[in-house]
XYZ file of C-alpha atoms in Angstrom:
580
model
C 21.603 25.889 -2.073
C 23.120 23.494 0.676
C 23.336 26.342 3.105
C 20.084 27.023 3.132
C 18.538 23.639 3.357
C 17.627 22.589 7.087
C 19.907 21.276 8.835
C 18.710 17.775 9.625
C 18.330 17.430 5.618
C 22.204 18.791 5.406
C 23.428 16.045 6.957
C 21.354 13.213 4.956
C 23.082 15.387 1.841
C 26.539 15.096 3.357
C 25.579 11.641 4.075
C 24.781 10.878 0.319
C 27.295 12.591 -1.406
C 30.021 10.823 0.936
C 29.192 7.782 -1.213
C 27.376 6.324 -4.164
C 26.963 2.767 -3.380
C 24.065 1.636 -1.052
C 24.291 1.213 2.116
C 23.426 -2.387 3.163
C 21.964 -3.677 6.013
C 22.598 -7.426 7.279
C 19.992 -9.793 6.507
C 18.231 -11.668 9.597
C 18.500 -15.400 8.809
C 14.859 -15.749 10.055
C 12.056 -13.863 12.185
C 11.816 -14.196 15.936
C 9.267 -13.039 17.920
C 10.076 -10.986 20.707
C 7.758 -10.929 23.834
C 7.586 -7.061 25.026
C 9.099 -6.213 28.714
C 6.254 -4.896 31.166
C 7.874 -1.971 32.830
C 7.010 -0.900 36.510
C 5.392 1.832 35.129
C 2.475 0.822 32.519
C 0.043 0.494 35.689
C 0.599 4.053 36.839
C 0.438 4.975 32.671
C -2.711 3.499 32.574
C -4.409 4.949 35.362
C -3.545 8.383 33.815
C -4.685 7.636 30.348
C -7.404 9.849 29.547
C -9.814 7.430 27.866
C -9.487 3.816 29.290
C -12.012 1.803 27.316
C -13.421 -1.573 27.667
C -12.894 -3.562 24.746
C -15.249 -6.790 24.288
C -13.089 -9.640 22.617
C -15.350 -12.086 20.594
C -14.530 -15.286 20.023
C -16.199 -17.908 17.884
C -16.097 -21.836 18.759
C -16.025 -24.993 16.603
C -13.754 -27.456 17.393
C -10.579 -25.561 18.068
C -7.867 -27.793 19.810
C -8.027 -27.756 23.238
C -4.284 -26.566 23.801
C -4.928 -23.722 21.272
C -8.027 -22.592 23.119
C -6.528 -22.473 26.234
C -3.127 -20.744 25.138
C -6.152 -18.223 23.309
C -7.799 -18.030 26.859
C -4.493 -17.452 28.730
C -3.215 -14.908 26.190
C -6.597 -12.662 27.275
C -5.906 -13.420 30.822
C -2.683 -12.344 30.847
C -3.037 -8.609 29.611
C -1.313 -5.671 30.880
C -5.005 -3.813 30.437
C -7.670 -5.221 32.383
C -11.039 -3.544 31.093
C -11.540 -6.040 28.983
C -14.411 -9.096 28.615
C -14.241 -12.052 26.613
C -17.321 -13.469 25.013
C -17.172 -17.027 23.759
C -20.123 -18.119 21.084
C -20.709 -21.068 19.061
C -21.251 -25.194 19.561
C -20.272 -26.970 22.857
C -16.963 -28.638 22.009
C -14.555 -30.451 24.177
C -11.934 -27.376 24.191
C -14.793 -25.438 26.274
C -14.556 -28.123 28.545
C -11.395 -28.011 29.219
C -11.263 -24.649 29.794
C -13.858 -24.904 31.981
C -11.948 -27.530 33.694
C -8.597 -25.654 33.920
C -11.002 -22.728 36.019
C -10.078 -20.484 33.390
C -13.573 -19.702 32.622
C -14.424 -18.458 35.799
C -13.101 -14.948 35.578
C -16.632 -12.505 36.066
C -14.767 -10.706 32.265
C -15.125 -14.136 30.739
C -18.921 -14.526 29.054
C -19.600 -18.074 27.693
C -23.080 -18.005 25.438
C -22.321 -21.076 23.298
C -25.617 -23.139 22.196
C -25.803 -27.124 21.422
C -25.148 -26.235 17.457
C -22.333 -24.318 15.706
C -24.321 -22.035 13.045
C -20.987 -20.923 11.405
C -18.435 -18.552 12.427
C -20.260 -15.230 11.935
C -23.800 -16.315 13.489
C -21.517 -17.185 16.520
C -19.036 -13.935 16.244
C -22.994 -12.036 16.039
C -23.957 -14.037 19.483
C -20.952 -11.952 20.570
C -21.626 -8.771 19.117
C -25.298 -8.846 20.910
C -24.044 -9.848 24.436
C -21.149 -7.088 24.051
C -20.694 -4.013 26.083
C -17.148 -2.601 25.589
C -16.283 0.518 23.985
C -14.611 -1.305 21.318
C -14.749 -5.271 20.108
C -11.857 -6.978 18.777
C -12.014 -9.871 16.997
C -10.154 -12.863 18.048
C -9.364 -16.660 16.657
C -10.240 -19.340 18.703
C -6.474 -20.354 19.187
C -5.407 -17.472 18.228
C -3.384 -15.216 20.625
C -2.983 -12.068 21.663
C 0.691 -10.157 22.599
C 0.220 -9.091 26.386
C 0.852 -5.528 25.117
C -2.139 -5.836 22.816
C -4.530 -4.029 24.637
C -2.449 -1.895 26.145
C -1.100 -0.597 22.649
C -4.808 -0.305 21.273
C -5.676 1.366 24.387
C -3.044 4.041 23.932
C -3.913 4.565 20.204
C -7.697 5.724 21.598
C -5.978 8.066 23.452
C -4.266 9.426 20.875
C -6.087 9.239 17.596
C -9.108 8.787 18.625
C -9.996 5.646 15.547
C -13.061 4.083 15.046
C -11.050 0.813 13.172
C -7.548 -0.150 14.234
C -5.257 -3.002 12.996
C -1.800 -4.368 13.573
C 0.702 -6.525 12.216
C 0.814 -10.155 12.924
C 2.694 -13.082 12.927
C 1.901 -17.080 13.048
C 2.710 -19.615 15.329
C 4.166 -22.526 13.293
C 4.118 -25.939 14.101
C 7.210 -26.298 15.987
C 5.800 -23.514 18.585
C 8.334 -20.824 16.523
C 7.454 -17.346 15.057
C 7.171 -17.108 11.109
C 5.004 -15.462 8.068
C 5.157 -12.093 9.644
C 2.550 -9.203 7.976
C 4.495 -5.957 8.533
C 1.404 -3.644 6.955
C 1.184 -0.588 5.299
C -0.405 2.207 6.789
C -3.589 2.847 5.948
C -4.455 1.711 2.155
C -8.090 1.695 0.626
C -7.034 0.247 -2.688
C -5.262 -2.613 -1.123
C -7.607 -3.463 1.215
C -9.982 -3.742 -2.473
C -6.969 -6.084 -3.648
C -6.341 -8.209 -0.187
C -7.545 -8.673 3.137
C -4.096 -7.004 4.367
C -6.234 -5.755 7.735
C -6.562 -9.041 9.115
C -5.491 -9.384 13.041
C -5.674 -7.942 15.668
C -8.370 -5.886 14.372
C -10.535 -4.003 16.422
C -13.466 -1.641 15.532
C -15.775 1.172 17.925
C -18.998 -1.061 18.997
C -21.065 2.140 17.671
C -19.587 1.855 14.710
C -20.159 -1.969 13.979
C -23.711 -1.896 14.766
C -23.994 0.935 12.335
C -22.069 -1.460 10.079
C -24.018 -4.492 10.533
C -21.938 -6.866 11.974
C -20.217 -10.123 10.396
C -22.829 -11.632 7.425
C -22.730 -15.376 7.417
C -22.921 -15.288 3.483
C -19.356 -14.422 3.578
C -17.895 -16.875 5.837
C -14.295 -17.982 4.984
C -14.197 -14.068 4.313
C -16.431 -12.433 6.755
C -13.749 -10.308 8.392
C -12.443 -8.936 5.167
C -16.217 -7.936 4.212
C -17.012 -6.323 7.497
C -13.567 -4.261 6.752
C -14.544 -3.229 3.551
C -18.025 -1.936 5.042
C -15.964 -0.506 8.031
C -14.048 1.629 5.303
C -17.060 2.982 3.939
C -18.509 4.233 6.737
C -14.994 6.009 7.997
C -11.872 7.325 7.583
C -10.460 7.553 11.392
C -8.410 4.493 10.726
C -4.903 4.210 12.444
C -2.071 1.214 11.832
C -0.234 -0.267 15.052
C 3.160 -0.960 13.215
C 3.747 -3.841 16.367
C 3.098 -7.275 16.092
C -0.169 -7.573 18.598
C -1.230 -11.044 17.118
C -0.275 -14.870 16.509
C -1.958 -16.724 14.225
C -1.769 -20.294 14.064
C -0.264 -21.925 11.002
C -3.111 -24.595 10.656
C -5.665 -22.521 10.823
C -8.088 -21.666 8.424
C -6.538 -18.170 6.864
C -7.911 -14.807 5.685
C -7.971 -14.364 1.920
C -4.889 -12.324 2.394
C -2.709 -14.947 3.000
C -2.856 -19.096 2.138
C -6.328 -19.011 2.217
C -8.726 -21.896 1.076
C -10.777 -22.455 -1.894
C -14.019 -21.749 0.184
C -12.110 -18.400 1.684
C -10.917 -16.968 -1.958
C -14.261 -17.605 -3.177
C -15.931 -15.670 -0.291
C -13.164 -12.865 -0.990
C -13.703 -12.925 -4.147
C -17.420 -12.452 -3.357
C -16.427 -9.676 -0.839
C -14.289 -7.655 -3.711
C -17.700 -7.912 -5.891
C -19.915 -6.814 -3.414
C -18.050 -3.600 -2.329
C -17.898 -2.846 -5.991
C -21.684 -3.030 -6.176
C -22.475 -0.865 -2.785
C -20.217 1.848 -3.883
C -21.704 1.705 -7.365
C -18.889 1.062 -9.432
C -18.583 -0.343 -12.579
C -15.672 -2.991 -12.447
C -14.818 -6.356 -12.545
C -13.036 -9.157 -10.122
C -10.416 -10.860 -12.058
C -8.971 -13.814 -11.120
C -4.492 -13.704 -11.389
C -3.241 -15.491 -14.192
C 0.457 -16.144 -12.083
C -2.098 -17.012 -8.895
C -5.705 -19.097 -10.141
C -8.616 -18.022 -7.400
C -6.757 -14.975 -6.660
C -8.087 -11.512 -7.949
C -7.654 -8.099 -8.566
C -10.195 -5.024 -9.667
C -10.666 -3.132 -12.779
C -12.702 -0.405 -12.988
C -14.490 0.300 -15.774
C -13.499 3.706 -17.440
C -16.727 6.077 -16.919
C -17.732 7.176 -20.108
C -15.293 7.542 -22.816
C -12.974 10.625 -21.672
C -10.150 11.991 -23.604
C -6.465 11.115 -22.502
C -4.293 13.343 -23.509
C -0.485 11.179 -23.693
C 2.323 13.929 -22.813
C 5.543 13.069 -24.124
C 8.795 15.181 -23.713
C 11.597 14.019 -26.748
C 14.818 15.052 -27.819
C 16.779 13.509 -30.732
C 15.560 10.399 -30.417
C 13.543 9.573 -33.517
C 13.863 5.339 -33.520
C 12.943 5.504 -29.415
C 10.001 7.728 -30.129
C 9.288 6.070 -33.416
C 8.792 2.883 -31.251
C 7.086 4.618 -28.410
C 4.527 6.509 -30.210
C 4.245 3.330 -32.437
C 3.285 0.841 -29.926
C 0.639 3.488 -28.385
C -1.568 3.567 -31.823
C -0.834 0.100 -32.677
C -0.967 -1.856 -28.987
C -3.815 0.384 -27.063
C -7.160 -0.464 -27.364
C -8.629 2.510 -25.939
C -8.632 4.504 -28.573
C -9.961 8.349 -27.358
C -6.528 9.312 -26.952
C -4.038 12.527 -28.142
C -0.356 12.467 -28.127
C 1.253 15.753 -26.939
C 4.445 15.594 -28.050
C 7.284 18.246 -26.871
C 10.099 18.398 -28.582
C 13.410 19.903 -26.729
C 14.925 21.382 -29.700
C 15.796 18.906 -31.313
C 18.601 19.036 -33.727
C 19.377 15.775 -35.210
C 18.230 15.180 -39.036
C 16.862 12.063 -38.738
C 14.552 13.480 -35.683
C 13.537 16.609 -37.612
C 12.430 14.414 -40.345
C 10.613 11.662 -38.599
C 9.330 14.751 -36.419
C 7.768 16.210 -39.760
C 6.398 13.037 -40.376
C 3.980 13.609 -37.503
C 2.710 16.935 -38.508
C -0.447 16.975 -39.462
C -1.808 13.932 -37.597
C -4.879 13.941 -35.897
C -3.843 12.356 -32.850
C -0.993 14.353 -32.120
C 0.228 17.578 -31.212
C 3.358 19.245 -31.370
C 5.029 21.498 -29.382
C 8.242 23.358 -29.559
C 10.516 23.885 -26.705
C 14.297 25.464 -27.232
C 15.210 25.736 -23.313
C 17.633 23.798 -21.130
C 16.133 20.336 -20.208
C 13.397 20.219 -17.668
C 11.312 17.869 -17.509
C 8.663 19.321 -15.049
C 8.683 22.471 -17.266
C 8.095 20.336 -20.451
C 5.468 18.245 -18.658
C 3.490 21.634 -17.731
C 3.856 23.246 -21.375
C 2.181 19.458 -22.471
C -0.263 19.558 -19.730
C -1.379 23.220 -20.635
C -1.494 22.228 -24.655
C -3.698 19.053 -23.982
C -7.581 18.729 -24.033
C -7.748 15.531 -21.671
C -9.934 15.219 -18.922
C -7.229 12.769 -17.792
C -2.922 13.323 -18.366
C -0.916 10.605 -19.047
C 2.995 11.312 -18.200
C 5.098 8.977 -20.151
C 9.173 9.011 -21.171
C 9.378 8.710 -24.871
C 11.688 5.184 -24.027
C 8.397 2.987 -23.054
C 7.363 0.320 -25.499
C 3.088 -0.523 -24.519
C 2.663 -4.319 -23.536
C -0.371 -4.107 -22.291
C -3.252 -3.289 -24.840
C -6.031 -1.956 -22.342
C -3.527 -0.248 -20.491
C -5.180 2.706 -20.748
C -8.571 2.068 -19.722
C -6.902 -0.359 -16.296
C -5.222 2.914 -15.741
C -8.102 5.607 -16.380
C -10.505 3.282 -14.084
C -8.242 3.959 -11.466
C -7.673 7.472 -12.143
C -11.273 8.700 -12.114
C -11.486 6.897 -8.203
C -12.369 9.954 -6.050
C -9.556 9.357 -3.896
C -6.857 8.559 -5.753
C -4.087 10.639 -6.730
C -1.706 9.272 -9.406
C -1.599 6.103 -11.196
C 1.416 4.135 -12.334
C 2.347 0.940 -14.201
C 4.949 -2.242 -13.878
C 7.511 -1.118 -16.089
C 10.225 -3.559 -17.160
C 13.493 -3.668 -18.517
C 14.278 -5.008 -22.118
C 13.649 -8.436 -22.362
C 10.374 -7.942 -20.296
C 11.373 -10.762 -17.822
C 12.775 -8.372 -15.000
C 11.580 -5.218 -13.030
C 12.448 -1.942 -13.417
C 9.706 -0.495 -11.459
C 7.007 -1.584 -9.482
C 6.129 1.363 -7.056
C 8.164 3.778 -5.432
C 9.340 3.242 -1.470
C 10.618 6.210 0.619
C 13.595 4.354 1.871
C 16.783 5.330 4.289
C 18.599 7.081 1.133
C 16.054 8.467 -0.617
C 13.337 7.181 -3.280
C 14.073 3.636 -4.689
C 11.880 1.519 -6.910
C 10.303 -1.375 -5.053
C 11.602 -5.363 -6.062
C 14.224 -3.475 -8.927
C 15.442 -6.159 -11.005
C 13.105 -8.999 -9.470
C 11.165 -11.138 -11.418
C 7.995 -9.700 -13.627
C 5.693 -12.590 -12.003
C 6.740 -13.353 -8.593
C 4.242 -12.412 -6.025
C 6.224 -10.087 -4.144
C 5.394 -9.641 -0.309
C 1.986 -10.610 -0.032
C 0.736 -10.130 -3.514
C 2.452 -6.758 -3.485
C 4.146 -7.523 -6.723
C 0.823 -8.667 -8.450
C -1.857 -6.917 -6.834
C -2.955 -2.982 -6.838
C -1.337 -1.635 -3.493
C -1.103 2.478 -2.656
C 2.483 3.160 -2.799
C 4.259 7.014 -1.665
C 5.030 7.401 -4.978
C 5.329 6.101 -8.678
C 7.594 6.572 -11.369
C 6.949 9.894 -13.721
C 8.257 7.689 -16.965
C 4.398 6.191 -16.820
C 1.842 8.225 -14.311
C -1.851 8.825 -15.115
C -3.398 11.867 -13.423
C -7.162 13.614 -13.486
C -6.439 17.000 -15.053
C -8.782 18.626 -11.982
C -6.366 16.366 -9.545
C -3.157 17.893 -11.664
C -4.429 21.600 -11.202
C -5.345 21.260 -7.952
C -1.948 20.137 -7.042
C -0.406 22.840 -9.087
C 1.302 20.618 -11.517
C 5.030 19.640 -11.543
C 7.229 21.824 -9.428
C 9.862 23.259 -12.331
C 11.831 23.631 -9.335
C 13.031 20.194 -9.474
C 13.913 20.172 -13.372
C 15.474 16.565 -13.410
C 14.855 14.068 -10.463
C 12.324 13.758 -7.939
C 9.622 15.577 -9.710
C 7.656 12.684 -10.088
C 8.156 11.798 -6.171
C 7.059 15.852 -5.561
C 4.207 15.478 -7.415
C 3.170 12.788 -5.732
C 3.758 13.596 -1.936
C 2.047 16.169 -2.516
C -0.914 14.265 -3.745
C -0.765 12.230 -0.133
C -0.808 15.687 1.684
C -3.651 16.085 -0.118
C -5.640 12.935 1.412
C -5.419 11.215 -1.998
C -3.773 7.879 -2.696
C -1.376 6.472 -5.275
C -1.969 3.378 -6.904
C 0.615 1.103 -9.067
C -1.941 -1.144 -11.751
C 0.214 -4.320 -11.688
C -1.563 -5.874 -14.968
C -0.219 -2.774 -16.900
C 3.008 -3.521 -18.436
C 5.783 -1.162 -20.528
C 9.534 -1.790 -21.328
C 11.273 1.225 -19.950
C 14.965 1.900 -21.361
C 15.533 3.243 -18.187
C 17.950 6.606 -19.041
C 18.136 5.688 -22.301
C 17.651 9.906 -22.771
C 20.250 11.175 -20.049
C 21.774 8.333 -19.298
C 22.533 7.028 -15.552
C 23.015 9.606 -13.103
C 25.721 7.217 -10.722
C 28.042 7.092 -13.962
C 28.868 10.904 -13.620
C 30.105 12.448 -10.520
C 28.759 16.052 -11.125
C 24.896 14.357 -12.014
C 24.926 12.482 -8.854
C 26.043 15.091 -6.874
C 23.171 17.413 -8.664
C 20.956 14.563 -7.149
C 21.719 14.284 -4.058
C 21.103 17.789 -4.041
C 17.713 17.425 -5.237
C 16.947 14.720 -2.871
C 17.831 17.433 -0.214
C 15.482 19.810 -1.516
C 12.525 17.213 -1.606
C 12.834 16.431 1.763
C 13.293 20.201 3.036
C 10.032 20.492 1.014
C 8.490 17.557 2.368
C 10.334 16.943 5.655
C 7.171 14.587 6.659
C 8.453 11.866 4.456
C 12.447 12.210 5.710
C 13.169 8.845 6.087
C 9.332 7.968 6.528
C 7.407 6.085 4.070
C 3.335 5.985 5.248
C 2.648 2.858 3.141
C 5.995 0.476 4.280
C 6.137 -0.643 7.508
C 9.379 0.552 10.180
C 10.073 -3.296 11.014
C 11.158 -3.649 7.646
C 14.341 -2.730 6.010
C 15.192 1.103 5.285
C 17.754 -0.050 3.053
C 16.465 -2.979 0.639
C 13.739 -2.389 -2.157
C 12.615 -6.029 -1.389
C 10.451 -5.894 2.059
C 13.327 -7.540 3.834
C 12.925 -7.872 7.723
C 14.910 -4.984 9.316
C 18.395 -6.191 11.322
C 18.091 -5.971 14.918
């Protein structure tokens, strides 16, 4: 099988064969901001660039401290691209002044429109909008700053994808003039953009565009940028990440609802989430965190009352199964469910009579399978024996915390765009994490913040909030049965890992997104059935070789992972920074 596999993905095989214990990568004892080198050549690079906008930078006033406004001034100034203008709006304060002092406001790009009263931050940011002319605005903090590279990078990402919203990672300026709180962001990510304002800065958006949109709505200040980016969203999908840090945020300045935000800010997000839920008509509510008061997440309301059809693949394992199927009619409080249950052959007497037990019941079926364990093969038999409008995947070693765990899940499910949805599953004890989402890392497919604990945020909110992920576990995954066919179902080519991961790249070839519902909760006795594959040299070698195969298959995701970030490590499950 080797020999036939690519040969890039040969080498990652010899690679993980050669040694079963992770590879680890130094931590960085903190984050440092590096400013980029201007080579001798971006002038020339942007005279050839096909498309060389203008972009309109709008900046609303009120009392910003006049060293922060300047640094914000000189940070536009200093640009490697110069089609730019900068359009100031809002009261007359005494930083305006001394920028107007310092001559810095007498470049023919900078526009100053500022009145005698400050109306609120998205009147003034509107001022802006009106008086703009660029090609594309971007949005800017009045001491915020901008990397000189900034434009430059956003300029070369028209040229090449052509986006009508962009956004990049940030940073913050803390108050001893250092770098900290980086946001290395997914990639593109509807469902956490519903959960947190993870767009944030620099953002910048096609002027057509945001007059289609509307501009900023002052009823949303403290939240007006996440808002406009949820309206953005809905108007289009030619949305492209700059995985570079293009913006500095000040520590002491009012935040986003994505990150320390105030009480007026979470309840303008809050009012944000509530809104898009309305203009999209969906049924749903905005939740506030129990670990994180003001904070909130979405459920969806199931539409109408479909039938779930619970797939379960068993084997001699009558008290695990006993508990699992137990917890599912005693814990859920959906109730329009069947239990498939597919039982490979088992043998034990205490299974075949707690299997006989079951016969009969109206809730669950039975199916017989004598063949050589695989679990995609199993999964299709249950899938094909089900009535469900919507499958639920789930290993017959779960235990059901969460009593509406199937509706949180189904409201997700029966999204348009979404592919498969997964739960936070937890070891025994239900204190620690056994899986949270699934990251494409440097060695393969590893569950995100593995052993962490059940409540702690995560990185931002990631841990407690519904973020698209690559991939999620197969021991809990809720799929649309038109989603399931249309994907072909599992690939029985991968009988015992990865089939899970398949099923789910797949789904993000497909344009659809996966979603982990954090307030969903299982124990897993992770390999309780099979055991660990590390403890057994000819099972781990069987993996790696599977692991091959997925990436020949799906040589996109070979050491790529669309919803992580490359600053951050290819070798920890925790969102540490990468060494350098």
């Amino acid at each position: 099988m080797a020999a036939q596999l690519p040969a890039p993905v040969q080498r990652v095989l010899r690679w993980i064969v050669k040694g079963r214990r992770r590879a680890t990568v130094p931590r960085r004892p903190g984050y440092a901001y590096t400013s980029p080198h201007r080579s001798y050549g971006i002038k020339r690079t942007i005279e050839r660039m096909a498309r060389r906008p203008v972009f309109s930078i709008v900046v609303a006033l009120g009392g910003a401290p006049e060293d922060g406004f300047l640094k914000m001034l000189g940070s536009v100034q200093g640009q490697w691209y110069p089609r730019w203008e900068l359009i100031l709006a809002g009261g007359q304060d005494a930083a305006l002044a001394a920028g107007q002092s310092a001559g810095k406001l007498s470049d023919p790009r900078v526009k100053n429109i500022s009145s005698e009263k400050n109306e609120g931050v998205s009147s003034a940011i509107n001022q802006c909008l009106a008086a703009a002319c660029g090609d594309y605005v971007v949005f800017l903090d009045q001491d915020g700053e901008l990397t000189a590279d900034c434009l430059f990078e956003l300029a070369r990402c028209v040229n090449g994808e052509d986006p009508d919203y962009i956004y990049s990672d940030e940073d913050r300026i803390l108050a001893d003039g250092s770098f900290g709180d980086v946001f290395f962001k997914p990639g593109w990510s509807p469902d956490t953009l519903m959960s947190v304002m993870y767009t944030g800065h620099v953002s910048c958006v096609r002027r057509a565009l945001l007059v289609e949109v509307g501009g900023l709505r002052p009823e949303f200040d403290g939240a007006q940028d996440w808002d406009f980016a949820l309206r953005v969203a809905e108007k289009t999908g030619r949305i492209a990440h700059i995985p570079r840090v293009l913006y500095h945020g000040r520590a002491a300045a009012r935040r986003s609802a994505g990150f320390k935000a105030s009480p007026e800010a979470i309840g303008a997000g809050r009012r944000a989430q509530a809104a898009a839920l309305a203009r999209r008509g969906l049924a749903g509510t905005v939740e506030e965190l129990p670990q994180l008061p003001g904070r909130c997440r979405i459920k969806y309301a199931v539409r109408g009352q479909p039938l779930v059809s619970i797939i379960i693949p068993s084997k001699n394992n009558a008290p695990i199964l006993e508990r699992c199927i137990g917890t599912i009619q005693q814990n859920s409080s959906y109730r329009n469910f069947e239990i498939v249950l597919l039982d490979n052959g088992s043998s034990e007497t205490a299974t075949l009579a707690y299997l006989k037990t079951l016969a009969g019941a109206p809730d669950i079926k039975m199916v017989r399978h004598d063949a050589p364990f695989n679990y995609s093969e199993l999964n299709n038999l249950g899938a094909r024996a089900s009535a469900g409008e919507i499958l639920l995947f789930l290993n017959d070693d779960t235990e059901v915390l969460t009593p509406d765990w199937i509706e949180r899940m189904a409201g997700y499910a029966q999204l348009g765009h979404v592919g498969a949805v997964g739960a936070k599953l937890l070891y025994p004890g239900g204190d620690r994490i056994q899986h949270a989402g699934v990251l494409n890392l440097a060695q393969g497919p590893n569950h995100a913040f593995l052993q962490h604990g059940v409540d702690a945020p995560g990185y931002f909110l990631r841990n407690l909030v519904e973020y698209d992920w690559a991939a999620v576990t197969g021991a809990c995954l809720m799929i649309e049965r038109r989603k399931f066919d249309a994907a072909d179902g599992f690939d029985e080519a991968f009988p015992v890992a990865y089939n899970d991961v398949d099923l789910c790249f797949r789904l993000v070839e497909q344009g659809l997104y996966n979603v982990v519902c954090q307030a969903v909760r299982l124990i897993h006795h992770d390999s309780f059935t099979r055991g660990s594959d590390a403890d057994d040299e000819h099972k781990f070698k069987r993996l790696a070789l599977e692991r091959a195969a997925l990436y020949a298959k799906h040589p996109r995701f070979l050491n790529c992972d669309p919803f992580y970030n490359v600053n951050l490590a290819r070798s920890h499950d925790d969102f540490a920074l990468e060494s350098r």
